[in-house]
Short mmCIF file of C-alpha atoms in Angstrom, two decimals:
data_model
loop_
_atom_site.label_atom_id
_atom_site.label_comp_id
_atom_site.label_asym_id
_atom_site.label_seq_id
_atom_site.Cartn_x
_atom_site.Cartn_y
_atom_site.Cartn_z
CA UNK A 1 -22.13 21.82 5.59
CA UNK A 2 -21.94 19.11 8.14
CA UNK A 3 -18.86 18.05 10.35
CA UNK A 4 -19.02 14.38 8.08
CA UNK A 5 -19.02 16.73 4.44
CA UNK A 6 -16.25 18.78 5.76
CA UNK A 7 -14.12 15.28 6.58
CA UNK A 8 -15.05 14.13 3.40
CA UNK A 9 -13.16 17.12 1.30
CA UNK A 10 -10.47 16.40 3.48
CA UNK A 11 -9.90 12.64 2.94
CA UNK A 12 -10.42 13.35 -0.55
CA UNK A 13 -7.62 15.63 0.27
CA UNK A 14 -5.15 12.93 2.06
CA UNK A 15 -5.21 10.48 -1.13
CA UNK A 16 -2.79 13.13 -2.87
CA UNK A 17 -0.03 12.07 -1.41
CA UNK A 18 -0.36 8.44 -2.19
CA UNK A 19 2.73 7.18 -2.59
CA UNK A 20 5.03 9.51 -1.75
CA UNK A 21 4.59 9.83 2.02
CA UNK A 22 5.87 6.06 2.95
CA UNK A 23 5.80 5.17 5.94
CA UNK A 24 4.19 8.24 7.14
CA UNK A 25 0.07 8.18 6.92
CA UNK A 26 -2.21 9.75 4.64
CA UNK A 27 -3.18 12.87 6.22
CA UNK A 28 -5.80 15.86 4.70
CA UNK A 29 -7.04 19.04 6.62
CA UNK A 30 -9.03 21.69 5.96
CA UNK A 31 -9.56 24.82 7.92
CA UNK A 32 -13.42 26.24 7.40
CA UNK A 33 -14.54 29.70 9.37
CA UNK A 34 -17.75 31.57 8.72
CA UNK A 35 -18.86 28.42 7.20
CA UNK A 36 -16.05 28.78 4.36
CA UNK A 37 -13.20 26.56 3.66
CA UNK A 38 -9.99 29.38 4.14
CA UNK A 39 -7.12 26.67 4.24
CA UNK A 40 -6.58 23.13 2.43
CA UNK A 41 -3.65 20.79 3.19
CA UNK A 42 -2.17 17.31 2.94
CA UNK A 43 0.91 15.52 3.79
CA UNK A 44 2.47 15.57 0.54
CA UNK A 45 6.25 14.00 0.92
CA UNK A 46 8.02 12.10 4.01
CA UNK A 47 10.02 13.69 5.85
CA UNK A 48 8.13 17.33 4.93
CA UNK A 49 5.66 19.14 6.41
CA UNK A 50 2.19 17.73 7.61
CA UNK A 51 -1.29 18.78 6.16
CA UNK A 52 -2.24 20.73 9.19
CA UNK A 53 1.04 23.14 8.29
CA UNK A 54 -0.43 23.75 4.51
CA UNK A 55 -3.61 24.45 5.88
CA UNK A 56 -2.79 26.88 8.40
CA UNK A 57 -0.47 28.35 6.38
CA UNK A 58 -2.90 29.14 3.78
CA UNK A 59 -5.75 30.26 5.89
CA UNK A 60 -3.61 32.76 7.72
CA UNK A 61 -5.18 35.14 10.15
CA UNK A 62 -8.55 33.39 9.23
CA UNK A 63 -7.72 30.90 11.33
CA UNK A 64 -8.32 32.52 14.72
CA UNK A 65 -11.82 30.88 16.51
CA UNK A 66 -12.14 28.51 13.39
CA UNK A 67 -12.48 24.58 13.25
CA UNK A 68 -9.92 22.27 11.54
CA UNK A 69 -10.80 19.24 9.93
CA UNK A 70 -7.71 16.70 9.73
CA UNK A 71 -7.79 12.78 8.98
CA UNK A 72 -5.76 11.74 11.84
CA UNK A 73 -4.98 13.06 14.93
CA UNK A 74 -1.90 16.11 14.73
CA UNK A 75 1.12 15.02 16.17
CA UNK A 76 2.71 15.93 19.64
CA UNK A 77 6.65 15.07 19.26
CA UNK A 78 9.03 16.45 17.87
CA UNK A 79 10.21 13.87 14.84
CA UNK A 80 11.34 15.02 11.35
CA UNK A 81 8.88 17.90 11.92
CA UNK A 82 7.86 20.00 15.15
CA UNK A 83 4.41 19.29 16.77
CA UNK A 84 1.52 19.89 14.43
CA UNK A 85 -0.65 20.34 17.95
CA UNK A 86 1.82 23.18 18.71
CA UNK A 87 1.03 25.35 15.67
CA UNK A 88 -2.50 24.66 15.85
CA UNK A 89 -2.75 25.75 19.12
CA UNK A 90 -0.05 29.06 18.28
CA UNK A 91 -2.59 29.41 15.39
CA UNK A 92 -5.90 30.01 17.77
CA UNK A 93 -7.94 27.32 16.44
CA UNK A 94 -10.91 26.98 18.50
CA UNK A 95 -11.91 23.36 17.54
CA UNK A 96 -10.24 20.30 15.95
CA UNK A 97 -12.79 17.58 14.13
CA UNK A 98 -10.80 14.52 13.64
CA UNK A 99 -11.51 11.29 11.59
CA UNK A 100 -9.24 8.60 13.65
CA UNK A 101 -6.78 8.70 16.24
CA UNK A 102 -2.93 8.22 15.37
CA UNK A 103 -1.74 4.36 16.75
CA UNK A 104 1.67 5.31 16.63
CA UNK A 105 2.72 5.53 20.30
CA UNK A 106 4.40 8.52 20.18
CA UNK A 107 1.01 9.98 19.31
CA UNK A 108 -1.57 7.64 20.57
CA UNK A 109 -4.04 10.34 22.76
CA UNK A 110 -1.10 12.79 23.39
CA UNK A 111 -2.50 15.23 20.31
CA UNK A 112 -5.91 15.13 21.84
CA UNK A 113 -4.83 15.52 25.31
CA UNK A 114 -2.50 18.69 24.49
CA UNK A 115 -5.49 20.36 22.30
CA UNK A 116 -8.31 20.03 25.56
CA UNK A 117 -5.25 21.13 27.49
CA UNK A 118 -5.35 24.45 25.55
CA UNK A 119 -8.92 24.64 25.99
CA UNK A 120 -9.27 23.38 22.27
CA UNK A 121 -12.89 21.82 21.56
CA UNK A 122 -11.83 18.01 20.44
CA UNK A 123 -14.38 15.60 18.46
CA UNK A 124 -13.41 12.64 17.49
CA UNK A 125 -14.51 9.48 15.05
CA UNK A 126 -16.14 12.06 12.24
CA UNK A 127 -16.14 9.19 9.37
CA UNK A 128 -13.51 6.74 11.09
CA UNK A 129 -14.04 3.43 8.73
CA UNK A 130 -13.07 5.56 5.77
CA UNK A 131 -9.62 7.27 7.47
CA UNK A 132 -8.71 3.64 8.63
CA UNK A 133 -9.17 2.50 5.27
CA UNK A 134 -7.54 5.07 3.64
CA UNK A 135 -4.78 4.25 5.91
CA UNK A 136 -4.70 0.54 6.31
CA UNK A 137 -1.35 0.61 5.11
CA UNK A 138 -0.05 2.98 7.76
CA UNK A 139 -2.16 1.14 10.75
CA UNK A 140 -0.99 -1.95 9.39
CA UNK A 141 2.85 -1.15 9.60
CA UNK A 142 3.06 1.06 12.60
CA UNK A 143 0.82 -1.61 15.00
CA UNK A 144 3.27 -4.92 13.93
CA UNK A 145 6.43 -3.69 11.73
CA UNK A 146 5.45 -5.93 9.41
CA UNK A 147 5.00 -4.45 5.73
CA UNK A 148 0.81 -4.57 4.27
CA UNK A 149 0.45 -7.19 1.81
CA UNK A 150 -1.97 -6.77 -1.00
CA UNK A 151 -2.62 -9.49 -3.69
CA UNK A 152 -3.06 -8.25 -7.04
CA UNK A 153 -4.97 -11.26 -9.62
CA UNK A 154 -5.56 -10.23 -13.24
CA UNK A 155 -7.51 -13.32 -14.83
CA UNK A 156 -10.14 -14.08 -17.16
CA UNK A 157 -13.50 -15.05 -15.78
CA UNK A 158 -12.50 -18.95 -16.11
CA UNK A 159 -9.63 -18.20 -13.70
CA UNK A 160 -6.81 -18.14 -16.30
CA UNK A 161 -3.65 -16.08 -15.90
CA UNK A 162 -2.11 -17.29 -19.40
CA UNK A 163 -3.05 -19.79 -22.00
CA UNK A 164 -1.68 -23.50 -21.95
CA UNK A 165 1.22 -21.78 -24.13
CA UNK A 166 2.25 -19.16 -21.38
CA UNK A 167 0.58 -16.65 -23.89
CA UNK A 168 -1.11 -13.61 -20.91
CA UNK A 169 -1.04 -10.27 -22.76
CA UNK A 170 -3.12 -8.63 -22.15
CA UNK A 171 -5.79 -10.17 -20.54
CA UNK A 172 -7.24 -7.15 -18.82
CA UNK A 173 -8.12 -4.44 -20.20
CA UNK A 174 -6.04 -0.97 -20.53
CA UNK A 175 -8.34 0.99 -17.70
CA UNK A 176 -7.04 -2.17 -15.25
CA UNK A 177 -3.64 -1.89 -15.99
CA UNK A 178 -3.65 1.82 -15.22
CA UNK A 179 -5.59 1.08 -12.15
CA UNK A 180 -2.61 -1.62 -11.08
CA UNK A 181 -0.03 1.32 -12.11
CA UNK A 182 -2.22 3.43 -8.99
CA UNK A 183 -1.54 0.29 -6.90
CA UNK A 184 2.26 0.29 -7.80
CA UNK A 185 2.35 3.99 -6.76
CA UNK A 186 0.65 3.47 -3.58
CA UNK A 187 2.23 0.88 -2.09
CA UNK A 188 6.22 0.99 -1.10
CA UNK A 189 7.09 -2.58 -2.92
CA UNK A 190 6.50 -4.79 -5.81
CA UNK A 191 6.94 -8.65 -5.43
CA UNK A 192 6.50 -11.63 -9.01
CA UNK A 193 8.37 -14.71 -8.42
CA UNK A 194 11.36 -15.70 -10.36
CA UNK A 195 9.19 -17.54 -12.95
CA UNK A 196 7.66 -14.57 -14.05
CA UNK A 197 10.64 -12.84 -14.88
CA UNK A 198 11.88 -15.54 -16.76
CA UNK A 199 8.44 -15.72 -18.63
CA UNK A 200 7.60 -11.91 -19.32
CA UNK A 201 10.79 -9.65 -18.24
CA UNK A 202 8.37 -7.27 -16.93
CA UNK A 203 9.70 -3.65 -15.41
CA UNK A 204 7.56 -3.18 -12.31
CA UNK A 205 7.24 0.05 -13.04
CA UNK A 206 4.91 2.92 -12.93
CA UNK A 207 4.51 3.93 -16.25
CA UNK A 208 0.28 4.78 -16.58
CA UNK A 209 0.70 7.44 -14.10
CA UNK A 210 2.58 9.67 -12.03
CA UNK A 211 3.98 8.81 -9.37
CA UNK A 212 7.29 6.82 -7.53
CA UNK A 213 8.26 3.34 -8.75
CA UNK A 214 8.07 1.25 -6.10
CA UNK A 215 11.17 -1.38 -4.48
CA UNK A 216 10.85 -4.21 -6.91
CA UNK A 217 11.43 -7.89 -5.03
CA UNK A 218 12.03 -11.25 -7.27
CA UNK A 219 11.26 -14.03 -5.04
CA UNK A 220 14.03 -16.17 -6.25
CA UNK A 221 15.11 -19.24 -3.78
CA UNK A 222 17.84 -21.04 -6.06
CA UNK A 223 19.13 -17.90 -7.85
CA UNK A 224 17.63 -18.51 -11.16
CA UNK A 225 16.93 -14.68 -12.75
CA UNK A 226 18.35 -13.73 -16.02
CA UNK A 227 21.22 -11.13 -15.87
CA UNK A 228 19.86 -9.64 -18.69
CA UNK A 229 16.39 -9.26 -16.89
CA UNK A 230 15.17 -5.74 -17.73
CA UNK A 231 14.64 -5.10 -13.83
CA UNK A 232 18.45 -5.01 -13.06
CA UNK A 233 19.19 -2.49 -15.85
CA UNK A 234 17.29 0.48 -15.44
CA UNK A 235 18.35 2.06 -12.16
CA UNK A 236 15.34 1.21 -9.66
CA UNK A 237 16.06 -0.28 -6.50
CA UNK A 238 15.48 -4.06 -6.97
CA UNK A 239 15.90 -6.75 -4.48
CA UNK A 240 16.24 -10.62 -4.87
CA UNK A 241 15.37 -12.32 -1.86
CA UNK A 242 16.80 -15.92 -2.56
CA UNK A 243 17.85 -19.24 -0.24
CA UNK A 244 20.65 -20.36 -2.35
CA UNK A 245 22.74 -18.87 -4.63
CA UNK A 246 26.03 -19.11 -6.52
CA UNK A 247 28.59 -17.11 -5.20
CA UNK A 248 29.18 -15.76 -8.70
CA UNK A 249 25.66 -15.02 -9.29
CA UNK A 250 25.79 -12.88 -6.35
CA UNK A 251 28.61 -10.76 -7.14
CA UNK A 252 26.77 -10.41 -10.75
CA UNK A 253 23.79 -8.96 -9.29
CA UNK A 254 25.99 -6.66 -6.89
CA UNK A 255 27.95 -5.51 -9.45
CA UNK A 256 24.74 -4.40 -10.92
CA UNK A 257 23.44 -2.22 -8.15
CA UNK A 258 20.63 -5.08 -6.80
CA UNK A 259 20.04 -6.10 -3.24
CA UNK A 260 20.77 -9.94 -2.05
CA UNK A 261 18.65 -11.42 0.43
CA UNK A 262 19.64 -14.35 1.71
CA UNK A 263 16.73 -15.38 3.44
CA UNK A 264 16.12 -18.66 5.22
CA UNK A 265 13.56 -21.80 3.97
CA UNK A 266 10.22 -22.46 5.58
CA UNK A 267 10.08 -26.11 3.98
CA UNK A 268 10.93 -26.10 0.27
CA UNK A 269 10.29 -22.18 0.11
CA UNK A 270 11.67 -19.58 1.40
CA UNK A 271 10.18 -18.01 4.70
CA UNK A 272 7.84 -14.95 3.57
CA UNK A 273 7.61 -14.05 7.11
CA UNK A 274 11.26 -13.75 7.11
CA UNK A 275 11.01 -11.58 4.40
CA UNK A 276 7.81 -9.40 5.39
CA UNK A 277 10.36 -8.91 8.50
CA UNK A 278 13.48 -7.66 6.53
CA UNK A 279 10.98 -4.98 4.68
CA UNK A 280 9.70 -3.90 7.75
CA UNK A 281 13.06 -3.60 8.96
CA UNK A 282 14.18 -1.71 5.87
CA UNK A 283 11.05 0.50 6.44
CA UNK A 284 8.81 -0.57 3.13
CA UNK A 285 5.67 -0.13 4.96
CA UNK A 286 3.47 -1.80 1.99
CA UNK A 287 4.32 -4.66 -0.79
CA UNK A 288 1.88 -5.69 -3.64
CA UNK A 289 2.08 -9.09 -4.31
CA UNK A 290 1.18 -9.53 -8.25
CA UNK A 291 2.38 -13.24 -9.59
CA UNK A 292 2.24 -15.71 -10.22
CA UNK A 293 0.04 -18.39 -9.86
CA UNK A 294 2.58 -20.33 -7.92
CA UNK A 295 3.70 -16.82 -5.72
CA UNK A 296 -0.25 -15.89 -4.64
CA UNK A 297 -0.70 -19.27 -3.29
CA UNK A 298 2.66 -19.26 -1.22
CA UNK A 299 1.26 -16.07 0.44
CA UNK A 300 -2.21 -17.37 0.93
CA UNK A 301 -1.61 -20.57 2.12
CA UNK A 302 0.40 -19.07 5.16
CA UNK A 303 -2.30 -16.51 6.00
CA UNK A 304 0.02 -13.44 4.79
CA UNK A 305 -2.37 -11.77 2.80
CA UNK A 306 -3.94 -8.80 4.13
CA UNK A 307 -5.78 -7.53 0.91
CA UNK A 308 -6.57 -8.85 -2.40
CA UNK A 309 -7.44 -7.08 -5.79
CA UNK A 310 -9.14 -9.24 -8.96
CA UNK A 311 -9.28 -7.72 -12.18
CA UNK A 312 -12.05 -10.09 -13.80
CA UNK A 313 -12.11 -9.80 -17.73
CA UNK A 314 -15.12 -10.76 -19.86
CA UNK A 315 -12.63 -13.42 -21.62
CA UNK A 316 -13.00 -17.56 -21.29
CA UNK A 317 -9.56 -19.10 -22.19
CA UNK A 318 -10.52 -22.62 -21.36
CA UNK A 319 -7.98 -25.88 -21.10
CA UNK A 320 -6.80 -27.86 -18.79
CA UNK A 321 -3.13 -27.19 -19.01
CA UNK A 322 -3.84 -22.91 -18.76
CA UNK A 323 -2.00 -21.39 -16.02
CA UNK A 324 -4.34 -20.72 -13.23
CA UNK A 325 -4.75 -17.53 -10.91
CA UNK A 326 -3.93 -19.23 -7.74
CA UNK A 327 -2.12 -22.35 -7.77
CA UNK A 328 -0.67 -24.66 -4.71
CA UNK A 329 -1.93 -27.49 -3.56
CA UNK A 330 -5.17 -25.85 -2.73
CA UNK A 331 -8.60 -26.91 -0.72
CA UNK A 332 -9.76 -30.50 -0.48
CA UNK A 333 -13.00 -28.94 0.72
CA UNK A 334 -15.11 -26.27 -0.40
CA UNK A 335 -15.49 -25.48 3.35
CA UNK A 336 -11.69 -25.13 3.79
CA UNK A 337 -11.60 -22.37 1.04
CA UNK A 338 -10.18 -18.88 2.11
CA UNK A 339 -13.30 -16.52 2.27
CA UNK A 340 -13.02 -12.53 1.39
CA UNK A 341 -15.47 -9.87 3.62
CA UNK A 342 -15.75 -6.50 3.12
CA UNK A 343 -16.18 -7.27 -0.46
CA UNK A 344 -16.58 -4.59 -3.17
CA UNK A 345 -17.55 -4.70 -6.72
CA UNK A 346 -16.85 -2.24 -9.37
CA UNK A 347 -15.95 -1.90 -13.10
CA UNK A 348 -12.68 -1.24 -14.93
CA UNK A 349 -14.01 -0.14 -18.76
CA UNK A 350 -15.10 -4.19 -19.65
CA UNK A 351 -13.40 -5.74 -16.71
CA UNK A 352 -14.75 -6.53 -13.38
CA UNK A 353 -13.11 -5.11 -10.09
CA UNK A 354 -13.31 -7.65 -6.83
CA UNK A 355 -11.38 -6.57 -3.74
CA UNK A 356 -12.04 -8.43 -0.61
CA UNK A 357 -10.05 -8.72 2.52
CA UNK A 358 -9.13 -12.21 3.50
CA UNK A 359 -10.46 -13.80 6.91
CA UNK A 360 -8.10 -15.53 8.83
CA UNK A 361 -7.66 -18.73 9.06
CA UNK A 362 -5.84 -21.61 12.09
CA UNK A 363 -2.28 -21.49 10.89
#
């Protein structure tokens, strides 16, 4: 097998900790001697060992003069774990294939230095688009402090998010909605506007597959959500990030276990940088954005979007008064519209799968 089919297994190998490694990266390895794969690791939870550990441990003795395959470069510092360069250098691997190097500056170089230091054969870049992919979230976080934002749109192929009657379930399809439960477990946070609490009480939950729930955020700026909101009763750590509220209200939602964010306005809104700054602060690496109409366009129309996800379904609801995807005040010209690149296209059982990543726009 080649150096780029070995790198596949292991970034097939990363993706199974998804979810519950925040903020750490994504991180497979593999260890292959005699042209046979003798160890298989990944990260699996923060704060535990890396995937270089699990593979090493498993290969054993094996691993003397063989080649390790691992996503990102091994650490060098000692944080919540010793060096992973340490062990594989202890462990008498002759040559590390790597996909990406690590941003973080306590890494950046220093793992590839140490292993040619050792006399370790280094190669480096072995399928790099897909491990910065993989880990857009991480590279995202770790380079600004500022959480990933992903925009998740479930509409039918007029555009509509709910009839002129606020009727929207379901519009896509169940192999979507289990596909947005994967999204839920992957990134750290959850974010719907106030309104669509009010309108659907939803959970923000993963429920179509295992996995952690992740922080649930009502963007709420004049303290409207229902105490009786299903969100603030079932344990999970939810946050309303709000400009004004009654003092009452507050101690309601305190007394209740949920954060308060008192957040300042940008305008008549409140300031989503000033929130994508308090997650990063808190550490929530990642937050998917899912509704509503009124909530997408608030992050689009500052540029805050890093990635969006459309579940398309084969339905037309029609009307004039139906509540569209994106609202806001919008484009005047079809020239000023926000463009996607990188697009890709794929199916979900009937429904149609767009994700794109926005290009940036003058603020």
């Amino acid at each position: 097998m080649t150096d780029q089919e070995y790198m596949r297994i292991a970034l097939d190998l990363s993706h199974e900790g998804e979810g519950w490694v925040n903020p750490n990266p994504l991180v497979g390895a593999i260890v292959v001697a005699d042209d046979e794969i003798v160890g298989r690791g990944y990260h699996h939870r923060f704060g535990e060992p890396h995937a270089e550990v699990f593979a090493l441990d498993e290969a054993g003795t094996r691993a003397q003069r063989a080649t390790m395959y691992v996503t990102l470069e091994p650490c060098s510092h000692h944080g919540k774990t010793p060096p992973c360069t340490e062990r594989i250098i202890a462990a008498g691997i002759r040559r590390v294939v790597m996909a990406v190097s690590d941003p973080n500056p306590l890494v950046n170089g220093r793992g590839i230095e140490a292993l040619r230091a050792s006399g370790i054969g280094v190669t480096v870049g072995v399928l790099e688009a897909e491990a910065r992919q993989a880990n857009e979230i991480f590279f995202k976080y770790i380079q600004t402090g500022l959480p990933f934002v992903e925009l998740k749109l479930a509409q039918s192929m007029d555009g509509k998010i709910a009839t002129r009657t606020g009727d929207s379930k379901w519009i896509s399809g169940e192999e979507s909605r289990v596909a947005v439960h994967r999204l839920r477990r992957r990134l750290a946070a959850i974010l719907v506007g106030v309104q669509t609490v009010i309108a659907d009480d939803p959970l923000l939950t993963v429920r179509h597959v295992t996995g952690p729930n992740p922080v649930r955020v009502v963007l709420d700026g004049h303290g409207r959500i229902p105490l009786t909101a299903k969100l603030l009763h079932d344990g999970g750590r939810t946050v309303v990030a709000t400009a004004t509220m009654r003092g009452d209200k507050e101690k309601a939602l305190l007394d209740l276990d949920v954060e308060v964010w008192r957040l300042p306005r940008n305008g008549d809104r409140i300031d989503l940088r000033a929130l994508l700054q308090r997650l990063g602060e808190a550490q929530i690496d990642s937050l998917l954005v899912e509704g509503g109409g009124e909530t997408a366009a608030s992050f689009l129309e500052v540029n805050l979007v890093d990635k969006v996800s459309l579940f398309i379904a084969p339905i037309i609801i029609g009307g004039r008064d139906a509540v569209p995807a994106v609202g806001g005040s919008g484009s005047d010209r079809v020239a000023d519209a926000l463009h996607l690149a990188r697009v890709s296209v794929s199916h979900c059982g009937t429904d149609m799968m767009v994700v794109g990543y926005p290009k940036r726009r003058g603020r």
